[in-house]
Coordinates of C-alpha atoms in Angstrom, one line a residue:
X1 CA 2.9 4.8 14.1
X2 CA -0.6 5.0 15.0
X3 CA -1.8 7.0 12.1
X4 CA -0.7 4.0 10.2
X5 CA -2.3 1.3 12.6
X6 CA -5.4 3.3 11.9
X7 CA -5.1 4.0 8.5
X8 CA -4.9 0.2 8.3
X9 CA -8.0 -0.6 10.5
X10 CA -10.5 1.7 8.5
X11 CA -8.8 0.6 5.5
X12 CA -8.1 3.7 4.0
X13 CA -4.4 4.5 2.1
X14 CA -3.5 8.2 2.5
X15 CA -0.7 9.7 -0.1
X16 CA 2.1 8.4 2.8
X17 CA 5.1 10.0 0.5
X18 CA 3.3 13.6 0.8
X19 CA 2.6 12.8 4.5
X20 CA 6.4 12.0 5.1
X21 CA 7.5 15.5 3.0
X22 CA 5.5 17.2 5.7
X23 CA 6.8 15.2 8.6
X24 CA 10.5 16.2 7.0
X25 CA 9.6 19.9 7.3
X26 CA 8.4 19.9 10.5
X27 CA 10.3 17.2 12.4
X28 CA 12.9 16.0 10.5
X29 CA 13.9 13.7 13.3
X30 CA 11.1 12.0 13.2
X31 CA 11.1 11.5 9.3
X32 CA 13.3 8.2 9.4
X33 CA 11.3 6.6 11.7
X34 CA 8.0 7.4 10.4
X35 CA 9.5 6.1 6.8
X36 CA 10.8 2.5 8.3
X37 CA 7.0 2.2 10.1
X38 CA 5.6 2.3 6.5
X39 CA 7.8 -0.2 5.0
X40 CA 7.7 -2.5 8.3
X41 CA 4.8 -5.0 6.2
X42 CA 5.3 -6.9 3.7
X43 CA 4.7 -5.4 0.6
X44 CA 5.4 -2.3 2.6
X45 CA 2.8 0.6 2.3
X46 CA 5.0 2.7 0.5
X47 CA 8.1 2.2 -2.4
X48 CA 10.9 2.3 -0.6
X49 CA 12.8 4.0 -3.7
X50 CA 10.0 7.0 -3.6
X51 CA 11.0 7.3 0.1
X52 CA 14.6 7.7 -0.8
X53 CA 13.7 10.4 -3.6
X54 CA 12.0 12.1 -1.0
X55 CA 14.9 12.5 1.4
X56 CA 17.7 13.0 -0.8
X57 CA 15.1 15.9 -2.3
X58 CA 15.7 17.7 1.0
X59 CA 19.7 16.6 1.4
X60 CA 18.6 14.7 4.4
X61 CA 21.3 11.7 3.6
X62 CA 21.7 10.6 7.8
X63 CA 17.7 10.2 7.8
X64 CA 18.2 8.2 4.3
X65 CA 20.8 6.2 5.4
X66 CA 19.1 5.1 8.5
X67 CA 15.7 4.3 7.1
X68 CA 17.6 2.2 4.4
X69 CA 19.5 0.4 6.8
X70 CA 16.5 -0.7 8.5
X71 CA 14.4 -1.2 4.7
X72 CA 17.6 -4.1 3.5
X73 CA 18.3 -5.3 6.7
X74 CA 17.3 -8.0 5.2
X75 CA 19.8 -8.0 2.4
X76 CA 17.3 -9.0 -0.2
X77 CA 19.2 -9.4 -4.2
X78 CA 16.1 -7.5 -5.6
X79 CA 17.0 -4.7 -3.3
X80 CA 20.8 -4.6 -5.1
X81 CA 19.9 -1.1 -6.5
X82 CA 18.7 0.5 -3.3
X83 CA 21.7 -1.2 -2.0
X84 CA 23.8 0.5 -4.2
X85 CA 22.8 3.8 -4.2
X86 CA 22.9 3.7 -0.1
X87 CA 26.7 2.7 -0.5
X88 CA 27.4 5.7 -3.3
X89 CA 25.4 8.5 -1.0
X90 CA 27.9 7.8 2.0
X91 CA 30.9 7.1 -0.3
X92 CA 30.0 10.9 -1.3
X93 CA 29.0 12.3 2.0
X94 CA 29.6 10.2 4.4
X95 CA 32.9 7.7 3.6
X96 CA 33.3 6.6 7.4
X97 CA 29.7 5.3 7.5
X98 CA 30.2 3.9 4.2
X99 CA 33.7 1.6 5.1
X100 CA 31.5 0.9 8.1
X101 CA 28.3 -0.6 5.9
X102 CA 31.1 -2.5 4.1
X103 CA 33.2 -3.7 6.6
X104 CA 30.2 -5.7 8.4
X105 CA 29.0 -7.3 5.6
X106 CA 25.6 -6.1 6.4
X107 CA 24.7 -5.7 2.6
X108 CA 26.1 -7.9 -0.4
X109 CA 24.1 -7.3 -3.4
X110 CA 24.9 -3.9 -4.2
X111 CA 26.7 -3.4 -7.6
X112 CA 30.5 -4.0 -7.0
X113 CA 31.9 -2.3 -10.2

């Protein structure tokens, strides 16, 4: 978080999607949160799809799960694709998480078919 309050202060934009590869190596606990602190502004620093590519890459699906949950909290209709592919990653891995996403309504632009 304060790599990116500085990166922001100076100005300069670093290749965040590498930076979070690394961070997924070494502390893979810490990836999720680092992710959601690049996506916090709005247009977010990074594409939250390229994020997702990067932790399904590695099989990390809790880490993607939870950085998506915070990325659509708002439950945006442009984000109906991410929205989509968060529900089909749990159906697959995760189906308890999955019934939970859908039973509280928290998203509702995901494809339904």
């Amino acid at each position: 978080d304060k790599s990116v309050r500085y990166d922001k202060k100076v100005g300069y934009t670093p290749d965040f999607v590498n930076i979070l590869r690394l961070v997924l190596r070494s502390s893979p606990d810490k990836a999720a949160p680092y992710a959601i602190s690049l996506c916090k502004d709005d247009p977010p620093m990074v594409d939250i799809a390229q994020v997702v590519a990067v932790f399904l890459e590695t099989g990390m699906v809790q880490q993607c799960t939870s950085f998506l949950l915070d990325a659509l909290k708002d439950n945006k209709p442009e984000q109906a694709d991410l929205q989509t592919q968060l529900l089909e990653m749990n159906l697959r891995s995760f189906p308890a998480v999955a019934d939970a996403i859908l039973g509280n309504k928290m998203l509702t632009h995901y494809n339904k078919q």
